[in-house]
Amino acid sequence: VAGDGIAGDYFDYLPMKQCMGLVGGDVIWHGYDAALLMAGVRGALKSIAELYDDIGALMAHARRALASDLSERFVTMLFTVIDPVARTLHYGSAGHSALLLDRHANVKERLDATAMPLGVGDDRVVMSPAIPLDTGDILLLWTDGITESCSPDGTVFGIDGMLDVVRECRDLSAAEISAKILRDVQLFTHKQNQDDDMTVVIAKVLPAN
């Protein structure tokens, strides 16, 4: 949900060499400049994702391709690689976090940053070891427009607010859970003016065929 009519948030599903990538990110601030920068990030990733299974190499390419555009802004990004055959997940994060929940919506793994945001230094994004996926696991990826949304008295929605929603409706589809989180944020803020872009992405692990 865009904060200024046009968003600098981004999420996508990218076919890779042997796996599937799920990526989410956020440009500092929002509006047209942020949206244009994120469009460049998207183009850089989509153009070469199918050539890679190594997240670090892929994001290093994106950083080089966008070096001049990143001179005044930075991008937080988390890239997960899901292997549907091995039922595992790898991830690499440039300053962006996510959570892997079990089927009860309890935290199973914290997908914390493995490098600084794109545009801050030139640290290589490190790919995590394989994380096993079990039926019912839920990948929860968001941008700070969700967690930093405030009620009229200044209380923030926070990660706990998201987790409460997921636990309440964990048996629904991924799309329904995402929609419920966005609706609950709007109710929490009493539909006040939205200060930032809001993105939430849910992926559920289904039973193996």
PDB file of C-alpha atoms in Angstrom:
ATOM      1  CA  VAL A   1       0.000   0.000   0.000  1.00  0.00           C
ATOM      2  CA  ALA A   2       1.657   3.207  -1.162  1.00  0.00           C
ATOM      3  CA  GLY A   3       2.102   6.096   1.248  1.00  0.00           C
ATOM      4  CA  ASP A   4       2.340   8.781  -1.464  1.00  0.00           C
ATOM      5  CA  GLY A   5       0.332   7.219  -4.255  1.00  0.00           C
ATOM      6  CA  ILE A   6       3.492   5.557  -5.567  1.00  0.00           C
ATOM      7  CA  ALA A   7       5.664   3.240  -3.486  1.00  0.00           C
ATOM      8  CA  GLY A   8       9.334   2.545  -2.876  1.00  0.00           C
ATOM      9  CA  ASP A   9       8.554  -0.858  -1.366  1.00  0.00           C
ATOM     10  CA  TYR A  10       9.093  -3.940  -3.495  1.00  0.00           C
ATOM     11  CA  PHE A  11       8.379  -7.644  -3.394  1.00  0.00           C
ATOM     12  CA  ASP A  12       8.612 -10.259  -6.103  1.00  0.00           C
ATOM     13  CA  TYR A  13       8.814 -13.954  -6.884  1.00  0.00           C
ATOM     14  CA  LEU A  14      11.803 -14.686  -9.123  1.00  0.00           C
ATOM     15  CA  PRO A  15      12.554 -17.992 -10.869  1.00  0.00           C
ATOM     16  CA  MET A  16      16.225 -18.802 -10.280  1.00  0.00           C
ATOM     17  CA  LYS A  17      18.637 -21.349 -11.697  1.00  0.00           C
ATOM     18  CA  GLN A  18      17.177 -24.307  -9.793  1.00  0.00           C
ATOM     19  CA  CYS A  19      15.002 -22.736  -7.108  1.00  0.00           C
ATOM     20  CA  MET A  20      12.485 -19.956  -6.503  1.00  0.00           C
ATOM     21  CA  GLY A  21      13.434 -16.578  -5.077  1.00  0.00           C
ATOM     22  CA  LEU A  22      11.168 -14.464  -2.896  1.00  0.00           C
ATOM     23  CA  VAL A  23      12.476 -10.956  -2.372  1.00  0.00           C
ATOM     24  CA  GLY A  24      11.279  -7.944  -0.426  1.00  0.00           C
ATOM     25  CA  GLY A  25      12.812  -4.533   0.045  1.00  0.00           C
ATOM     26  CA  ASP A  26      12.382  -0.905   0.982  1.00  0.00           C
ATOM     27  CA  VAL A  27      13.994   2.305  -0.257  1.00  0.00           C
ATOM     28  CA  ILE A  28      14.643   4.894   2.434  1.00  0.00           C
ATOM     29  CA  TRP A  29      11.768   7.377   2.241  1.00  0.00           C
ATOM     30  CA  HIS A  30       9.000   7.041  -0.366  1.00  0.00           C
ATOM     31  CA  GLY A  31       7.438   8.749  -3.370  1.00  0.00           C
ATOM     32  CA  TYR A  32       8.600   9.025  -7.002  1.00  0.00           C
ATOM     33  CA  ASP A  33      12.364   8.990  -6.410  1.00  0.00           C
ATOM     34  CA  ALA A  34      12.087   5.904  -4.214  1.00  0.00           C
ATOM     35  CA  ALA A  35       9.847   4.175  -6.744  1.00  0.00           C
ATOM     36  CA  LEU A  36      12.259   4.875  -9.615  1.00  0.00           C
ATOM     37  CA  LEU A  37      15.204   3.522  -7.636  1.00  0.00           C
ATOM     38  CA  MET A  38      13.307   0.383  -6.675  1.00  0.00           C
ATOM     39  CA  ALA A  39      12.270  -0.107 -10.311  1.00  0.00           C
ATOM     40  CA  GLY A  40      15.974  -0.170 -11.130  1.00  0.00           C
ATOM     41  CA  VAL A  41      16.607  -2.727  -8.391  1.00  0.00           C
ATOM     42  CA  ARG A  42      13.786  -4.894  -9.704  1.00  0.00           C
ATOM     43  CA  GLY A  43      15.111  -4.730 -13.246  1.00  0.00           C
ATOM     44  CA  ALA A  44      18.644  -5.625 -12.162  1.00  0.00           C
ATOM     45  CA  LEU A  45      17.438  -8.641 -10.188  1.00  0.00           C
ATOM     46  CA  LYS A  46      14.976  -9.948 -12.769  1.00  0.00           C
ATOM     47  CA  SER A  47      17.482  -9.698 -15.608  1.00  0.00           C
ATOM     48  CA  ILE A  48      19.917 -12.169 -14.047  1.00  0.00           C
ATOM     49  CA  ALA A  49      18.089 -14.113 -11.313  1.00  0.00           C
ATOM     50  CA  GLU A  50      17.779 -17.237 -13.449  1.00  0.00           C
ATOM     51  CA  LEU A  51      21.576 -17.385 -13.765  1.00  0.00           C
ATOM     52  CA  TYR A  52      22.194 -17.649 -10.022  1.00  0.00           C
ATOM     53  CA  ASP A  53      21.440 -19.705  -6.950  1.00  0.00           C
ATOM     54  CA  ASP A  54      23.962 -17.783  -4.834  1.00  0.00           C
ATOM     55  CA  ILE A  55      22.295 -14.793  -3.188  1.00  0.00           C
ATOM     56  CA  GLY A  56      25.560 -13.019  -2.405  1.00  0.00           C
ATOM     57  CA  ALA A  57      26.671 -13.021  -6.037  1.00  0.00           C
ATOM     58  CA  LEU A  58      23.251 -11.928  -7.253  1.00  0.00           C
ATOM     59  CA  MET A  59      22.997  -8.990  -4.863  1.00  0.00           C
ATOM     60  CA  ALA A  60      26.610  -7.969  -5.551  1.00  0.00           C
ATOM     61  CA  HIS A  61      25.622  -7.689  -9.215  1.00  0.00           C
ATOM     62  CA  ALA A  62      22.617  -5.532  -8.286  1.00  0.00           C
ATOM     63  CA  ARG A  63      24.810  -3.268  -6.141  1.00  0.00           C
ATOM     64  CA  ARG A  64      27.311  -2.755  -8.984  1.00  0.00           C
ATOM     65  CA  ALA A  65      24.573  -2.129 -11.549  1.00  0.00           C
ATOM     66  CA  LEU A  66      22.969   0.530  -9.343  1.00  0.00           C
ATOM     67  CA  ALA A  67      26.104   2.087  -7.844  1.00  0.00           C
ATOM     68  CA  SER A  68      25.440   5.584  -9.212  1.00  0.00           C
ATOM     69  CA  ASP A  69      21.749   5.512  -8.197  1.00  0.00           C
ATOM     70  CA  LEU A  70      22.625   4.399  -4.663  1.00  0.00           C
ATOM     71  CA  SER A  71      24.940   7.350  -4.044  1.00  0.00           C
ATOM     72  CA  GLU A  72      22.305   9.353  -2.143  1.00  0.00           C
ATOM     73  CA  ARG A  73      19.844   6.686  -0.990  1.00  0.00           C
ATOM     74  CA  PHE A  74      20.000   3.166   0.285  1.00  0.00           C
ATOM     75  CA  VAL A  75      17.880   0.066  -0.091  1.00  0.00           C
ATOM     76  CA  THR A  76      17.170  -2.600   2.496  1.00  0.00           C
ATOM     77  CA  MET A  77      16.490  -5.982   0.939  1.00  0.00           C
ATOM     78  CA  LEU A  78      15.960  -9.574   1.978  1.00  0.00           C
ATOM     79  CA  PHE A  79      16.277 -12.337  -0.596  1.00  0.00           C
ATOM     80  CA  THR A  80      15.147 -15.873   0.168  1.00  0.00           C
ATOM     81  CA  VAL A  81      15.825 -18.892  -2.032  1.00  0.00           C
ATOM     82  CA  ILE A  82      13.301 -21.703  -1.612  1.00  0.00           C
ATOM     83  CA  ASP A  83      14.140 -25.204  -2.812  1.00  0.00           C
ATOM     84  CA  PRO A  84      10.785 -26.994  -3.185  1.00  0.00           C
ATOM     85  CA  VAL A  85      12.418 -30.400  -3.675  1.00  0.00           C
ATOM     86  CA  ALA A  86      14.824 -30.323  -0.726  1.00  0.00           C
ATOM     87  CA  ARG A  87      12.231 -28.257   1.230  1.00  0.00           C
ATOM     88  CA  THR A  88      14.842 -25.819   2.466  1.00  0.00           C
ATOM     89  CA  LEU A  89      15.300 -22.074   2.574  1.00  0.00           C
ATOM     90  CA  HIS A  90      18.466 -19.992   2.240  1.00  0.00           C
ATOM     91  CA  TYR A  91      18.468 -16.243   2.656  1.00  0.00           C
ATOM     92  CA  GLY A  92      20.692 -13.212   2.448  1.00  0.00           C
ATOM     93  CA  SER A  93      19.788  -9.830   3.851  1.00  0.00           C
ATOM     94  CA  ALA A  94      21.049  -6.324   3.169  1.00  0.00           C
ATOM     95  CA  GLY A  95      19.684  -4.675   6.298  1.00  0.00           C
ATOM     96  CA  HIS A  96      16.200  -6.203   6.157  1.00  0.00           C
ATOM     97  CA  SER A  97      14.644  -8.740   8.530  1.00  0.00           C
ATOM     98  CA  ALA A  98      11.941 -11.392   8.270  1.00  0.00           C
ATOM     99  CA  LEU A  99      10.596 -14.274  10.351  1.00  0.00           C
ATOM    100  CA  LEU A 100      10.025 -17.944   9.681  1.00  0.00           C
ATOM    101  CA  LEU A 101       7.150 -19.223  11.818  1.00  0.00           C
ATOM    102  CA  ASP A 102       6.078 -22.777  12.562  1.00  0.00           C
ATOM    103  CA  ARG A 103       2.549 -24.051  11.925  1.00  0.00           C
ATOM    104  CA  HIS A 104       1.403 -22.587  15.249  1.00  0.00           C
ATOM    105  CA  ALA A 105       2.799 -19.172  14.175  1.00  0.00           C
ATOM    106  CA  ASN A 106       5.535 -19.306  16.798  1.00  0.00           C
ATOM    107  CA  VAL A 107       8.947 -17.962  15.755  1.00  0.00           C
ATOM    108  CA  LYS A 108      11.065 -20.782  14.307  1.00  0.00           C
ATOM    109  CA  GLU A 109      13.902 -18.718  12.787  1.00  0.00           C
ATOM    110  CA  ARG A 110      14.752 -15.028  12.762  1.00  0.00           C
ATOM    111  CA  LEU A 111      16.055 -14.013   9.356  1.00  0.00           C
ATOM    112  CA  ASP A 112      18.291 -11.183  10.499  1.00  0.00           C
ATOM    113  CA  ALA A 113      20.514  -8.947   8.374  1.00  0.00           C
ATOM    114  CA  THR A 114      23.698 -10.535   7.050  1.00  0.00           C
ATOM    115  CA  ALA A 115      25.089  -7.276   5.569  1.00  0.00           C
ATOM    116  CA  MET A 116      24.511  -3.528   5.508  1.00  0.00           C
ATOM    117  CA  PRO A 117      21.820  -2.087   3.185  1.00  0.00           C
ATOM    118  CA  LEU A 118      22.639  -1.682  -0.502  1.00  0.00           C
ATOM    119  CA  GLY A 119      24.249   1.732  -0.862  1.00  0.00           C
ATOM    120  CA  VAL A 120      25.950   1.616   2.561  1.00  0.00           C
ATOM    121  CA  GLY A 121      29.511   0.342   2.098  1.00  0.00           C
ATOM    122  CA  ASP A 122      30.251  -2.621  -0.125  1.00  0.00           C
ATOM    123  CA  ASP A 123      29.884  -5.572   2.240  1.00  0.00           C
ATOM    124  CA  ARG A 124      29.110  -8.830   0.455  1.00  0.00           C
ATOM    125  CA  VAL A 125      25.710 -10.227   1.372  1.00  0.00           C
ATOM    126  CA  VAL A 126      26.338 -13.573   3.061  1.00  0.00           C
ATOM    127  CA  MET A 127      23.982 -16.460   2.280  1.00  0.00           C
ATOM    128  CA  SER A 128      22.700 -18.366   5.305  1.00  0.00           C
ATOM    129  CA  PRO A 129      23.032 -22.120   5.797  1.00  0.00           C
ATOM    130  CA  ALA A 130      20.033 -24.180   4.687  1.00  0.00           C
ATOM    131  CA  ILE A 131      17.004 -23.872   6.967  1.00  0.00           C
ATOM    132  CA  PRO A 132      14.670 -26.923   6.839  1.00  0.00           C
ATOM    133  CA  LEU A 133      11.047 -26.202   5.964  1.00  0.00           C
ATOM    134  CA  ASP A 134       8.170 -28.162   7.474  1.00  0.00           C
ATOM    135  CA  THR A 135       4.540 -28.360   6.383  1.00  0.00           C
ATOM    136  CA  GLY A 136       2.646 -25.418   7.844  1.00  0.00           C
ATOM    137  CA  ASP A 137       5.676 -23.132   8.197  1.00  0.00           C
ATOM    138  CA  ILE A 138       4.962 -19.483   7.384  1.00  0.00           C
ATOM    139  CA  LEU A 139       7.467 -16.999   5.976  1.00  0.00           C
ATOM    140  CA  LEU A 140       6.572 -13.483   7.129  1.00  0.00           C
ATOM    141  CA  LEU A 141       8.257 -10.574   5.357  1.00  0.00           C
ATOM    142  CA  TRP A 142       7.286  -6.937   5.863  1.00  0.00           C
ATOM    143  CA  THR A 143       8.437  -3.336   5.581  1.00  0.00           C
ATOM    144  CA  ASP A 144       8.547  -0.856   8.438  1.00  0.00           C
ATOM    145  CA  GLY A 145       5.423   0.923   7.243  1.00  0.00           C
ATOM    146  CA  ILE A 146       3.564  -1.967   8.888  1.00  0.00           C
ATOM    147  CA  THR A 147       5.407  -2.260  12.186  1.00  0.00           C
ATOM    148  CA  GLU A 148       5.857   1.491  12.721  1.00  0.00           C
ATOM    149  CA  SER A 149       2.202   2.389  12.095  1.00  0.00           C
ATOM    150  CA  CYS A 150       0.822   4.225  15.128  1.00  0.00           C
ATOM    151  CA  SER A 151      -2.514   4.401  16.885  1.00  0.00           C
ATOM    152  CA  PRO A 152      -3.894   7.870  17.771  1.00  0.00           C
ATOM    153  CA  ASP A 153      -2.239   7.607  21.207  1.00  0.00           C
ATOM    154  CA  GLY A 154       1.184   6.887  19.675  1.00  0.00           C
ATOM    155  CA  THR A 155       1.325   3.125  20.272  1.00  0.00           C
ATOM    156  CA  VAL A 156       3.074   1.263  17.445  1.00  0.00           C
ATOM    157  CA  PHE A 157       1.556  -1.791  15.768  1.00  0.00           C
ATOM    158  CA  GLY A 158       4.891  -3.575  15.963  1.00  0.00           C
ATOM    159  CA  ILE A 159       6.016  -7.111  15.196  1.00  0.00           C
ATOM    160  CA  ASP A 160       3.836  -8.404  18.021  1.00  0.00           C
ATOM    161  CA  GLY A 161       0.794  -6.915  16.312  1.00  0.00           C
ATOM    162  CA  MET A 162       1.598  -8.803  13.133  1.00  0.00           C
ATOM    163  CA  LEU A 163       2.208 -12.051  15.010  1.00  0.00           C
ATOM    164  CA  ASP A 164      -1.128 -11.720  16.830  1.00  0.00           C
ATOM    165  CA  VAL A 165      -2.912 -11.510  13.477  1.00  0.00           C
ATOM    166  CA  VAL A 166      -1.026 -14.459  12.000  1.00  0.00           C
ATOM    167  CA  ARG A 167      -1.763 -16.640  15.026  1.00  0.00           C
ATOM    168  CA  GLU A 168      -5.427 -15.706  14.834  1.00  0.00           C
ATOM    169  CA  CYS A 169      -5.804 -16.702  11.178  1.00  0.00           C
ATOM    170  CA  ARG A 170      -2.845 -19.020  10.495  1.00  0.00           C
ATOM    171  CA  ASP A 171      -5.104 -21.611   8.844  1.00  0.00           C
ATOM    172  CA  LEU A 172      -6.218 -19.160   6.136  1.00  0.00           C
ATOM    173  CA  SER A 173      -4.427 -18.782   2.804  1.00  0.00           C
ATOM    174  CA  ALA A 174      -1.306 -16.649   2.493  1.00  0.00           C
ATOM    175  CA  ALA A 175      -3.257 -13.974   0.583  1.00  0.00           C
ATOM    176  CA  GLU A 176      -5.986 -13.874   3.237  1.00  0.00           C
ATOM    177  CA  ILE A 177      -3.467 -13.509   6.075  1.00  0.00           C
ATOM    178  CA  SER A 178      -1.708 -10.648   4.260  1.00  0.00           C
ATOM    179  CA  ALA A 179      -4.994  -8.863   3.645  1.00  0.00           C
ATOM    180  CA  LYS A 180      -6.014  -9.311   7.285  1.00  0.00           C
ATOM    181  CA  ILE A 181      -2.763  -7.741   8.518  1.00  0.00           C
ATOM    182  CA  LEU A 182      -3.272  -4.702   6.271  1.00  0.00           C
ATOM    183  CA  ARG A 183      -6.899  -4.323   7.411  1.00  0.00           C
ATOM    184  CA  ASP A 184      -5.913  -4.588  11.062  1.00  0.00           C
ATOM    185  CA  VAL A 185      -3.199  -1.944  10.638  1.00  0.00           C
ATOM    186  CA  GLN A 186      -5.788   0.436   9.169  1.00  0.00           C
ATOM    187  CA  LEU A 187      -8.145  -0.231  12.066  1.00  0.00           C
ATOM    188  CA  PHE A 188      -5.288   0.181  14.567  1.00  0.00           C
ATOM    189  CA  THR A 189      -4.396   3.595  13.166  1.00  0.00           C
ATOM    190  CA  HIS A 190      -8.073   4.604  12.865  1.00  0.00           C
ATOM    191  CA  LYS A 191      -7.321   5.126   9.135  1.00  0.00           C
ATOM    192  CA  GLN A 192      -5.188   8.187   9.834  1.00  0.00           C
ATOM    193  CA  ASN A 193      -2.994   9.572   7.067  1.00  0.00           C
ATOM    194  CA  GLN A 194      -0.480   6.909   6.065  1.00  0.00           C
ATOM    195  CA  ASP A 195       3.104   8.115   6.637  1.00  0.00           C
ATOM    196  CA  ASP A 196       4.961   5.318   4.847  1.00  0.00           C
ATOM    197  CA  ASP A 197       4.549   2.573   2.276  1.00  0.00           C
ATOM    198  CA  MET A 198       3.231  -0.696   3.731  1.00  0.00           C
ATOM    199  CA  THR A 199       4.087  -4.150   2.424  1.00  0.00           C
ATOM    200  CA  VAL A 200       3.570  -7.569   3.950  1.00  0.00           C
ATOM    201  CA  VAL A 201       4.312 -10.860   2.210  1.00  0.00           C
ATOM    202  CA  ILE A 202       3.245 -14.293   3.450  1.00  0.00           C
ATOM    203  CA  ALA A 203       4.431 -17.625   2.027  1.00  0.00           C
ATOM    204  CA  LYS A 204       3.118 -20.915   3.448  1.00  0.00           C
ATOM    205  CA  VAL A 205       4.723 -24.364   3.180  1.00  0.00           C
ATOM    206  CA  LEU A 206       2.107 -26.763   1.835  1.00  0.00           C
ATOM    207  CA  PRO A 207       2.124 -30.560   2.258  1.00  0.00           C
ATOM    208  CA  ALA A 208       4.506 -32.380  -0.081  1.00  0.00           C
ATOM    209  CA  ASN A 209       2.864 -34.082  -3.050  1.00  0.00           C
TER     210      ASN A 209
END
